[in-house]
XYZ file of C-alpha atoms in Angstrom:
679
model
C -13.678 -74.728 -1.002
C -10.649 -76.034 -2.805
C -7.555 -73.936 -3.501
C -5.062 -74.678 -6.207
C -1.353 -74.412 -5.459
C -1.215 -71.317 -7.714
C -4.076 -69.728 -5.784
C -2.321 -70.351 -2.478
C 0.910 -68.861 -3.862
C -0.990 -65.843 -5.170
C -2.704 -65.296 -1.830
C 0.599 -65.636 -0.031
C 2.252 -63.080 -2.347
C -0.672 -60.700 -1.931
C -0.553 -61.074 1.834
C 3.209 -60.493 1.920
C 2.824 -57.503 -0.385
C 0.137 -56.019 1.856
C 2.305 -56.654 4.909
C 5.288 -55.023 3.186
C 3.187 -52.009 2.263
C 1.877 -51.771 5.815
C 5.403 -52.084 7.205
C 6.654 -49.431 4.809
C 3.838 -47.109 5.847
C 4.606 -47.749 9.508
C 8.273 -47.070 8.904
C 7.373 -43.903 7.014
C 5.143 -42.776 9.891
C 7.942 -43.492 12.364
C 10.402 -41.580 10.166
C 8.065 -38.598 9.978
C 7.550 -38.630 13.752
C 11.300 -38.650 14.307
C 11.774 -35.768 11.865
C 9.075 -33.735 13.619
C 11.001 -34.075 16.878
C 14.208 -32.645 15.397
C 14.808 -29.063 16.443
C 17.320 -26.743 14.830
C 19.809 -25.249 17.278
C 20.733 -21.599 16.504
C 24.234 -21.211 15.090
C 26.597 -18.249 15.152
C 29.708 -17.742 13.047
C 31.642 -14.675 11.894
C 29.097 -11.809 11.811
C 26.046 -14.051 11.354
C 23.503 -15.816 13.537
C 21.233 -18.440 11.944
C 17.838 -18.977 13.571
C 14.640 -20.835 12.709
C 11.091 -19.584 12.344
C 7.914 -21.476 13.206
C 4.731 -21.875 11.145
C 1.984 -21.351 13.740
C -1.403 -22.694 12.709
C -0.029 -25.162 10.141
C -2.235 -27.989 11.428
C -5.341 -25.846 10.887
C -4.793 -25.750 7.122
C -6.737 -28.088 4.895
C -4.820 -30.742 2.949
C -5.438 -28.792 -0.259
C -3.955 -25.636 1.307
C -0.944 -27.593 2.559
C -0.399 -28.994 -0.942
C -0.530 -25.476 -2.398
C 2.093 -24.270 0.093
C 4.272 -27.306 -0.643
C 4.127 -26.945 -4.439
C 4.842 -23.213 -4.283
C 7.769 -23.885 -1.919
C 9.195 -26.478 -4.317
C 8.866 -23.984 -7.173
C 10.768 -21.445 -5.111
C 13.613 -23.773 -4.197
C 13.934 -24.865 -7.820
C 15.155 -21.392 -8.750
C 17.660 -21.119 -5.895
C 20.755 -21.572 -8.056
C 19.607 -18.800 -10.394
C 20.243 -16.317 -7.593
C 23.648 -17.852 -6.857
C 24.666 -17.443 -10.494
C 23.236 -13.934 -10.729
C 25.404 -12.896 -7.780
C 28.665 -13.980 -9.453
C 29.554 -15.970 -12.551
C 31.792 -18.438 -10.663
C 29.625 -18.937 -7.579
C 28.258 -22.349 -8.577
C 31.699 -23.690 -9.410
C 33.101 -22.398 -6.127
C 30.211 -23.709 -4.041
C 30.329 -27.138 -5.667
C 34.057 -27.444 -5.021
C 33.855 -26.302 -1.405
C 30.885 -28.570 -0.671
C 32.745 -31.526 -2.154
C 35.661 -30.811 0.172
C 33.316 -30.424 3.144
C 31.604 -33.785 2.583
C 34.630 -35.841 1.488
C 37.649 -34.614 3.438
C 38.971 -37.400 5.704
C 41.858 -35.488 7.260
C 42.255 -33.699 10.582
C 39.165 -31.590 11.314
C 40.408 -30.241 14.625
C 42.922 -27.815 13.135
C 42.489 -24.064 13.128
C 42.587 -23.995 9.326
C 39.770 -26.533 8.994
C 37.598 -24.565 11.397
C 38.276 -21.436 9.347
C 37.386 -23.360 6.187
C 34.030 -24.357 7.722
C 33.292 -20.751 8.685
C 34.245 -19.570 5.197
C 31.850 -22.050 3.571
C 29.038 -21.142 5.966
C 29.527 -17.447 5.195
C 29.308 -18.199 1.477
C 26.154 -20.262 2.028
C 24.583 -17.431 4.002
C 25.416 -14.830 1.341
C 24.479 -17.010 -1.661
C 27.957 -16.496 -3.012
C 31.425 -15.218 -2.255
C 30.322 -11.615 -1.678
C 28.863 -10.461 1.626
C 25.074 -10.297 1.459
C 24.976 -6.784 2.941
C 28.285 -4.983 2.429
C 28.821 -6.489 -1.057
C 32.532 -6.949 -0.229
C 34.201 -10.173 -1.269
C 34.479 -12.609 1.646
C 38.141 -13.493 2.082
C 39.209 -16.917 3.425
C 40.796 -16.941 6.871
C 43.185 -19.717 5.832
C 46.120 -19.681 3.385
C 45.790 -20.509 -0.297
C 48.133 -23.471 0.136
C 45.667 -25.047 2.578
C 42.817 -24.823 0.055
C 45.033 -26.410 -2.585
C 45.824 -29.219 -0.131
C 42.108 -29.813 0.508
C 41.358 -29.819 -3.209
C 44.075 -32.372 -3.881
C 43.173 -34.708 -0.997
C 39.482 -34.767 -1.959
C 40.180 -34.939 -5.722
C 38.175 -31.762 -6.233
C 38.559 -29.686 -9.386
C 38.670 -25.890 -9.280
C 40.646 -23.895 -11.809
C 43.767 -22.087 -10.641
C 42.386 -18.767 -11.919
C 39.298 -19.067 -9.695
C 41.436 -20.122 -6.733
C 43.485 -16.955 -7.228
C 40.319 -14.832 -7.286
C 39.270 -16.161 -3.873
C 42.432 -14.737 -2.325
C 43.160 -11.604 -4.386
C 41.328 -8.294 -4.977
C 39.781 -9.150 -8.348
C 35.965 -8.769 -8.368
C 36.179 -7.266 -4.898
C 32.685 -5.755 -4.932
C 29.457 -7.469 -5.933
C 27.621 -4.154 -6.420
C 29.775 -1.074 -6.854
C 28.033 2.285 -6.406
C 31.167 4.390 -6.773
C 30.785 5.998 -10.178
C 34.525 6.637 -10.448
C 35.192 2.886 -10.525
C 32.504 2.238 -13.112
C 29.090 0.971 -12.106
C 29.303 -2.030 -14.445
C 33.054 -2.677 -14.624
C 33.408 -2.321 -10.859
C 30.572 -4.741 -10.045
C 31.078 -8.508 -9.933
C 27.353 -9.246 -10.200
C 26.585 -11.453 -13.218
C 24.144 -9.190 -15.035
C 26.477 -7.781 -17.688
C 29.030 -9.439 -19.916
C 32.656 -8.467 -20.366
C 33.462 -5.306 -22.257
C 30.286 -3.420 -21.342
C 30.074 -0.177 -19.390
C 27.203 1.897 -18.005
C 27.013 4.060 -21.126
C 26.637 0.954 -23.331
C 23.830 -0.359 -21.156
C 21.909 2.905 -20.937
C 22.234 3.476 -24.680
C 20.959 -0.052 -25.389
C 17.834 0.333 -23.276
C 17.211 3.938 -24.282
C 17.023 2.766 -27.909
C 14.198 0.320 -27.148
C 10.853 1.984 -27.933
C 8.152 1.654 -25.293
C 4.903 0.339 -26.789
C 2.951 2.375 -24.215
C 4.743 5.325 -22.596
C 2.129 5.494 -19.817
C 2.673 1.839 -18.942
C 6.389 1.289 -19.537
C 7.766 -2.229 -19.668
C 10.633 -3.020 -17.288
C 13.258 -3.446 -19.996
C 16.168 -5.605 -18.903
C 14.426 -7.014 -15.841
C 14.864 -10.689 -16.809
C 18.011 -10.895 -18.888
C 21.780 -10.706 -18.963
C 23.207 -8.157 -21.386
C 26.257 -9.315 -23.361
C 28.438 -8.262 -26.260
C 28.742 -10.978 -28.902
C 31.940 -11.866 -30.773
C 30.744 -9.706 -33.655
C 30.482 -6.713 -31.306
C 26.686 -6.647 -31.179
C 25.019 -6.105 -27.801
C 22.132 -8.440 -27.060
C 20.089 -9.895 -24.216
C 20.226 -13.460 -22.927
C 16.697 -13.786 -21.591
C 15.967 -15.845 -18.462
C 13.183 -18.165 -19.640
C 12.372 -21.732 -20.561
C 14.701 -22.631 -23.423
C 16.893 -19.634 -22.662
C 19.378 -18.699 -19.957
C 18.564 -20.527 -16.692
C 16.048 -22.606 -18.675
C 16.716 -25.888 -16.839
C 15.842 -24.368 -13.446
C 12.937 -22.372 -14.867
C 11.423 -25.561 -16.308
C 11.416 -27.030 -12.792
C 9.775 -23.861 -11.467
C 7.092 -24.227 -14.151
C 6.590 -27.902 -13.252
C 5.751 -27.078 -9.633
C 3.699 -23.984 -10.501
C 1.516 -26.121 -12.766
C 0.875 -28.436 -9.822
C 0.025 -25.390 -7.707
C -2.586 -24.273 -10.252
C -4.470 -27.554 -9.755
C -4.867 -26.906 -6.014
C -5.321 -23.131 -6.204
C -7.913 -21.619 -3.887
C -9.888 -19.639 -6.439
C -10.163 -18.579 -10.067
C -8.173 -15.341 -9.598
C -5.267 -17.136 -7.939
C -5.198 -19.767 -10.709
C -5.293 -17.076 -13.391
C -2.305 -15.256 -11.901
C -0.304 -18.485 -11.626
C -1.055 -19.380 -15.238
C 0.143 -15.986 -16.458
C 3.316 -16.369 -14.369
C 3.890 -19.730 -16.052
C 3.441 -18.070 -19.462
C 5.986 -15.423 -18.475
C 8.533 -18.066 -17.510
C 7.902 -19.895 -20.781
C 8.270 -16.818 -22.992
C 10.266 -14.216 -21.064
C 7.762 -11.653 -22.389
C 7.812 -8.562 -20.142
C 4.250 -7.676 -21.162
C 3.200 -10.975 -19.621
C 5.162 -10.027 -16.509
C 3.084 -6.867 -16.177
C -0.112 -8.817 -16.893
C 0.874 -11.265 -14.175
C 1.510 -8.506 -11.628
C -1.876 -6.935 -12.343
C -3.578 -10.322 -11.924
C -1.553 -11.054 -8.775
C -2.563 -7.726 -7.199
C -6.218 -8.483 -7.891
C -5.972 -11.991 -6.374
C -6.552 -10.918 -2.778
C -8.852 -13.723 -1.633
C -7.612 -16.959 -0.107
C -5.371 -17.972 2.757
C -2.213 -18.694 0.746
C -0.143 -16.215 -1.238
C 3.352 -16.111 -2.674
C 6.076 -14.072 -4.315
C 7.956 -15.672 -7.179
C 10.012 -14.183 -9.961
C 12.663 -11.638 -10.811
C 11.683 -8.935 -8.351
C 14.128 -6.484 -6.763
C 16.823 -4.541 -8.640
C 19.057 -3.655 -5.663
C 21.836 -5.921 -6.958
C 22.055 -4.109 -10.277
C 24.042 -0.866 -9.950
C 22.000 0.495 -12.859
C 18.638 -0.713 -11.554
C 17.553 -2.750 -14.604
C 18.142 -6.401 -13.682
C 16.129 -8.161 -10.985
C 17.237 -10.909 -8.636
C 15.299 -14.141 -8.344
C 13.312 -14.615 -5.156
C 10.488 -16.658 -3.717
C 8.382 -16.460 -0.565
C 5.381 -18.610 0.323
C 3.057 -17.264 2.981
C -0.081 -18.049 4.946
C -2.457 -15.352 6.130
C -2.216 -14.427 9.818
C -5.894 -13.722 10.399
C -5.634 -12.019 13.783
C -2.858 -9.539 12.937
C -4.176 -8.847 9.446
C -7.529 -7.783 10.882
C -5.803 -5.373 13.249
C -3.635 -3.859 10.511
C -6.337 -3.652 7.849
C -7.423 -0.321 9.288
C -4.209 1.239 7.965
C -4.884 0.240 4.365
C -8.511 1.424 4.645
C -7.218 4.857 5.650
C -4.658 5.077 2.828
C -6.360 8.050 1.168
C -6.480 9.982 4.449
C -2.747 9.471 4.933
C -2.066 10.643 1.382
C -4.294 13.708 1.677
C -2.783 14.643 5.059
C 0.848 14.213 4.080
C 3.277 17.152 3.855
C 3.881 16.536 0.131
C 3.394 19.281 -2.425
C -0.206 19.104 -3.681
C 0.848 18.206 -7.222
C 2.800 15.197 -5.907
C -0.134 13.649 -4.029
C -2.248 10.885 -5.503
C -5.858 11.896 -5.922
C -6.966 8.284 -5.678
C -4.840 5.738 -3.810
C -5.892 2.475 -5.429
C -6.109 -0.986 -3.976
C -3.514 -1.053 -1.201
C -4.066 -4.437 0.449
C -2.211 -5.229 3.647
C -1.740 -8.523 5.409
C 0.358 -9.855 8.207
C 1.484 -13.266 7.010
C 3.180 -16.378 8.299
C 6.127 -17.349 6.130
C 6.332 -21.047 5.217
C 9.255 -21.048 2.757
C 11.806 -18.646 1.276
C 14.409 -18.921 -1.459
C 16.755 -16.850 -3.573
C 17.097 -13.210 -2.571
C 14.963 -13.708 0.567
C 16.932 -16.571 2.145
C 18.714 -17.088 4.495
C 18.606 -13.307 5.135
C 15.004 -12.178 4.843
C 13.049 -8.913 4.780
C 10.365 -8.279 7.405
C 7.979 -6.483 5.056
C 7.285 -6.365 1.341
C 5.302 -4.094 -0.957
C 4.838 -5.221 -4.562
C 4.703 -4.885 -7.503
C 7.468 -2.366 -8.115
C 6.155 -0.767 -11.300
C 4.806 2.695 -10.447
C 2.128 2.625 -13.134
C 0.689 -0.662 -11.816
C 0.604 0.769 -8.301
C -1.195 3.864 -9.567
C -3.783 2.041 -11.688
C -4.269 -1.253 -9.873
C -2.755 -0.862 -6.415
C -0.311 -3.082 -4.588
C 0.017 -5.771 -1.961
C 1.781 -5.013 1.283
C 2.713 -7.739 3.697
C 4.385 -7.918 7.065
C 6.198 -11.179 7.761
C 4.784 -11.711 11.228
C 6.532 -14.918 12.265
C 9.872 -13.548 11.009
C 9.444 -10.417 13.131
C 8.491 -12.566 16.109
C 11.571 -14.747 15.632
C 13.804 -11.670 15.489
C 12.204 -10.260 18.634
C 12.647 -13.517 20.545
C 16.318 -13.567 19.617
C 16.903 -9.906 20.458
C 18.846 -8.775 23.486
C 18.278 -5.885 25.884
C 21.946 -5.369 26.743
C 22.696 -3.450 23.527
C 19.713 -1.207 24.164
C 21.065 -0.380 27.614
C 24.506 0.318 26.129
C 23.401 2.807 23.473
C 20.215 4.373 24.880
C 20.810 7.768 26.513
C 18.965 7.165 29.795
C 16.591 4.873 31.652
C 13.544 6.705 30.331
C 14.585 5.914 26.777
C 15.153 2.282 27.757
C 11.746 2.041 29.417
C 10.003 3.465 26.354
C 11.724 0.924 24.103
C 10.860 -1.994 26.362
C 7.222 -0.905 26.355
C 6.681 0.229 22.776
C 9.510 -0.922 20.458
C 7.885 -4.147 19.291
C 4.636 -2.403 18.337
C 6.540 0.574 16.897
C 8.516 -1.778 14.644
C 5.354 -3.479 13.383
C 3.597 -0.179 12.728
C 6.702 1.241 11.055
C 6.777 -1.759 8.707
C 3.066 -1.425 7.972
C 3.216 2.316 7.299
C 6.431 1.947 5.267
C 4.973 -0.749 3.021
C 1.291 0.163 2.801
C 1.349 3.949 2.847
C 4.977 4.777 2.065
C 5.537 2.832 -1.140
C 1.986 3.502 -2.326
C 2.156 7.270 -1.836
C 3.152 10.074 -4.158
C 3.150 10.333 -7.924
C 5.563 11.245 -10.705
C 5.122 14.442 -12.671
C 3.700 14.027 -16.127
C 6.373 13.143 -18.663
C 8.970 12.156 -16.049
C 10.661 8.789 -16.583
C 10.816 5.970 -14.088
C 13.131 6.481 -11.062
C 15.639 3.944 -12.378
C 15.905 6.095 -15.530
C 16.056 9.473 -13.790
C 17.695 8.760 -10.418
C 19.825 5.826 -11.641
C 21.988 4.299 -8.898
C 20.284 6.438 -6.229
C 16.742 5.257 -7.036
C 16.596 2.352 -4.575
C 17.905 4.189 -1.514
C 15.726 7.237 -2.281
C 12.639 5.049 -2.496
C 13.389 3.201 0.742
C 14.160 6.462 2.530
C 10.969 8.033 1.210
C 8.893 5.119 2.539
C 10.706 5.308 5.890
C 9.920 9.005 6.114
C 6.225 8.390 5.518
C 6.252 5.894 8.381
C 8.235 8.174 10.681
C 5.971 11.127 9.975
C 2.788 9.227 10.889
C 4.183 7.281 13.840
C 3.975 10.595 15.723
C 0.438 11.421 14.596
C -2.762 11.110 16.647
C -4.406 9.315 13.721
C -2.831 5.984 14.670
C -4.298 6.329 18.164
C -7.696 7.272 16.744
C -7.532 4.095 14.635
C -7.115 2.075 17.824
C -3.592 0.895 17.011
C -1.872 2.320 20.101
C -2.817 3.634 23.502
C -0.442 6.643 23.434
C 0.773 7.840 20.031
C 3.272 10.291 21.500
C 5.067 7.665 23.551
C 5.038 5.269 20.614
C 6.341 8.011 18.314
C 9.056 8.969 20.780
C 10.136 5.327 20.954
C 10.188 5.010 17.177
C 12.251 8.205 16.818
C 14.723 7.149 19.520
C 15.196 3.732 17.932
C 15.537 5.095 14.385
C 18.065 7.824 15.180
C 20.090 5.539 17.435
C 20.279 2.935 14.677
C 20.728 5.322 11.752
C 23.602 7.258 13.334
C 25.258 4.569 15.463
C 24.283 0.949 15.923
C 23.921 -0.049 12.266
C 27.632 0.761 11.851
C 28.450 -2.669 13.317
C 27.614 -3.993 9.851
C 30.417 -2.035 8.195
C 34.079 -3.017 8.011
C 36.451 -0.352 9.412
C 37.372 2.178 6.750
C 34.511 1.251 4.412
C 31.762 3.466 3.054
C 28.087 2.503 3.298
C 26.973 0.704 0.138
C 23.706 -1.111 0.902
C 20.590 0.869 -0.082
C 18.659 0.458 3.187
C 21.668 1.319 5.362
C 22.314 4.371 3.242
C 18.722 5.524 3.570
C 18.694 5.142 7.345
C 21.863 7.209 7.609
C 20.911 9.973 5.193
C 17.506 10.366 6.833
C 19.027 10.469 10.332
C 22.028 12.629 9.436
C 19.909 15.164 7.523
C 17.466 15.791 10.387
C 20.376 15.882 12.864
C 22.146 18.581 10.876
C 19.035 20.620 10.035
C 17.971 20.611 13.675
C 21.332 21.653 15.111
C 20.484 25.328 15.521
C 17.451 24.370 17.635
C 19.262 21.517 19.402
C 16.574 19.091 18.225
C 18.955 16.129 18.470
C 21.910 16.535 20.791
C 25.146 14.589 20.480
C 26.229 13.847 24.035
C 29.566 12.347 25.118
C 29.407 10.893 28.607
C 32.146 8.737 30.154
C 33.819 8.615 26.723
C 30.652 7.160 25.172
C 28.570 8.866 22.483
C 24.783 9.147 22.660
C 22.189 10.922 20.532
C 19.514 12.497 22.704
C 16.318 13.841 21.160
C 15.298 17.067 22.890
C 12.348 18.128 20.756
C 10.164 15.383 19.302
C 7.595 17.808 17.889
C 10.240 19.611 15.872
C 11.809 16.326 14.750
C 8.375 15.287 13.481
C 8.327 18.492 11.438
C 11.827 17.875 10.074
C 10.847 14.385 8.941
C 7.924 15.991 7.115
C 10.196 18.548 5.419
C 12.598 15.835 4.266
C 9.704 13.699 3.027
C 8.417 16.630 0.993
C 11.840 17.174 -0.593
C 12.466 13.467 -1.228
C 9.118 13.128 -2.987
C 9.932 16.231 -5.039
C 13.206 14.638 -6.133
C 11.406 11.459 -7.192
C 8.457 13.252 -8.830
C 10.698 15.587 -10.826
C 13.457 13.052 -11.518
C 16.047 15.417 -9.999
C 19.226 13.333 -10.285
C 21.545 16.091 -9.079
C 19.552 16.591 -5.859
C 19.318 12.827 -5.278
C 23.061 12.424 -5.643
C 23.756 15.373 -3.351
C 21.399 14.090 -0.653
C 22.757 10.546 -0.599
C 26.446 11.353 -1.066
C 26.396 14.153 1.508
C 24.539 12.313 4.262
C 24.322 8.592 3.458
C 27.682 7.253 2.299
C 30.590 8.403 4.447
C 31.151 7.017 7.932
C 32.457 8.904 10.954
C 35.552 6.746 11.523
C 36.032 7.729 15.160
C 32.399 6.998 16.017
C 32.559 3.776 14.012
C 35.543 2.548 16.027
C 33.727 3.403 19.243
C 30.540 1.565 18.221
C 32.485 -1.568 17.274
C 34.314 -1.524 20.603
C 31.129 -1.036 22.629
C 29.351 -3.814 20.749
C 32.168 -6.352 20.917
C 31.502 -7.305 24.540
C 28.026 -8.639 23.738
C 29.256 -11.387 21.401
C 26.172 -10.880 19.237
C 26.017 -11.076 15.468
C 25.009 -7.965 13.500
C 23.254 -10.098 10.866
C 20.587 -12.730 11.309
C 18.972 -15.185 8.967
C 17.008 -18.407 8.998
C 16.877 -22.019 7.984
C 13.570 -22.878 6.371
C 11.191 -25.463 7.760
C 11.291 -28.681 5.727
C 7.850 -29.653 4.466
C 7.627 -33.453 4.197
C 4.734 -35.124 2.319
C 3.135 -38.197 3.880
C 1.815 -40.614 1.249
C -0.417 -43.679 1.224
C 0.165 -46.984 -0.573
C -0.980 -45.383 -3.842
C 1.597 -42.628 -3.535
C -1.086 -40.014 -2.856
C -0.289 -37.202 -0.432
C -2.369 -37.608 2.722
C -0.642 -34.954 4.828
C 2.357 -32.629 4.865
C 4.276 -32.193 8.100
C 6.686 -29.495 9.238
C 10.207 -30.602 10.161
C 13.561 -28.858 10.623
C 17.168 -29.624 9.705
C 19.580 -30.383 12.528
C 22.126 -27.847 11.296
C 22.571 -25.012 8.826
C 25.036 -27.161 6.880
C 22.494 -29.983 6.611
C 19.969 -27.686 4.933
C 22.501 -26.134 2.570
C 23.802 -29.539 1.446
C 20.235 -30.796 1.008
C 19.419 -27.860 -1.244
C 22.603 -28.314 -3.269
C 21.800 -31.992 -3.824
C 18.114 -31.645 -4.667
C 17.854 -28.331 -6.537
C 21.038 -28.211 -8.633
C 19.444 -27.906 -12.059
C 21.874 -25.465 -13.697
C 25.261 -25.887 -15.354
C 28.119 -24.647 -13.174
C 28.712 -21.730 -15.550
C 25.883 -19.920 -17.366
């Protein structure tokens, strides 16, 4: 056979091309292997510890399932900067400037000021902005203003003098202000309302919007910023494609459309398509349609949360923060916990609520223990351990809800926990022994009962508005406290033993009560700065629940405050009576919600949930200091890396980890920065 010179050249080029492709694939495989061997080392700074969570069972997923997880994760990360901007109007400008300094500064990095600068930036990364993720207080730099100006100059970084001043002064000191005297809107730095608006303006605006269906009210304001125009008119800037945050939302849509193509079933695909329509239009009716479809999509191994979900960051309870979680079903734990959701009606019927406040038909409460694969926005780096959605009461009543427990997150927390603090604050060895034996299970059951039974229970009286309308700034903490009380009431009930969930319900209940009271009255105070009130909704609810039962049980010495060797302890003397007190408080809390009793809600929270015993607070901080542990924990996310063939097709997706917290934060800033620096 004869070959022309051109043929030989062509064969040579083809051979070299094939070799290059093979070499590239080998290099890619080697790169992936090296990434898989990287392990994140836990970091601790200020009041924060950053951990990692694993994704057990990842290799058992099919390629299609892995693709679905990957696409949903990319959609979630694409909206990350929305949450940063929602938290404060200058957050993106500040973060960009500080990150530029961090990556480009060539000066002395051994100085005390540089180390304080690094800690300051890491705290801002952890909180998704310059306000503390839990206390809502502005995070102040530990270095002088002149040092920041020096860093800006030496790295040729631009940041306006007015913003620099804000970092060091008391302007915008609180992200979410719940002190009515300071003005809910004017006193909050959160970027949900424009300048010149107050609470009365906001409530009047939304009260004037007619509901198309009073029995199925739309969540007015959920996905928009409210502003006053130059002409004086108040209007919404809707978060949608083509609207506010449109550039990031278009990226979310892009990845969600890819997810649809690898969805597990028709119901899952339908829900995703409606979510895409919502992002395209901003139509709140579509948001409700999506939530109904999402609740019904219970089959499949992969699920997700994506959208504008929780309203904790809005002092008026209208605006929702962006969040995303991607999760894989934990088959073993979900099977064990499914018995709770199947008994939902029994729990409702047996509760201490007034008969008129009980649901006659608890609909569709599905419960799963899941393995988290990715989180973004309001769920990262600090993450919840359980979720119950959707939030609309009418959807819960008519269509049910999904409750999930984030199993691998709980496991990661437990592995990082320490027994020394338990020994320091528990009253005696018996209390310690109970916690060592039952606390882990008690925590999981508390989460399950809180999410599945608690949030799904009870009903509003006919004609009563939604809690955000009636209870206003107290709605969130009342709801969380109500769900806690449901869990506490049933953790000391033989039913959970009859269901095969525990070998001794009394010992489990005693453990749960010890842990809750100890935390609610003492140990959670490590999260509060000296002299501050409690602001965060969950912290408030744990204190008002604990303080109420402590006070109401004083005459019977149900819970005894004991001072021994100058250390304070809370010793439970009568668990049966405490169980009854939790039931009484649950009954009253549900009454407040069902009747929309704002005055009673305010009295309950302000009397028991806000003020801190300063002497006890000082003592708790001193006793905790010796452990050198952080009161707050969060996580880096696993990095999902696609493996592709010579055609660019995904053949596998592997789980890797960043080396450091900073590495992940800088990676996100580089790859998901779709928004302008001011919106």
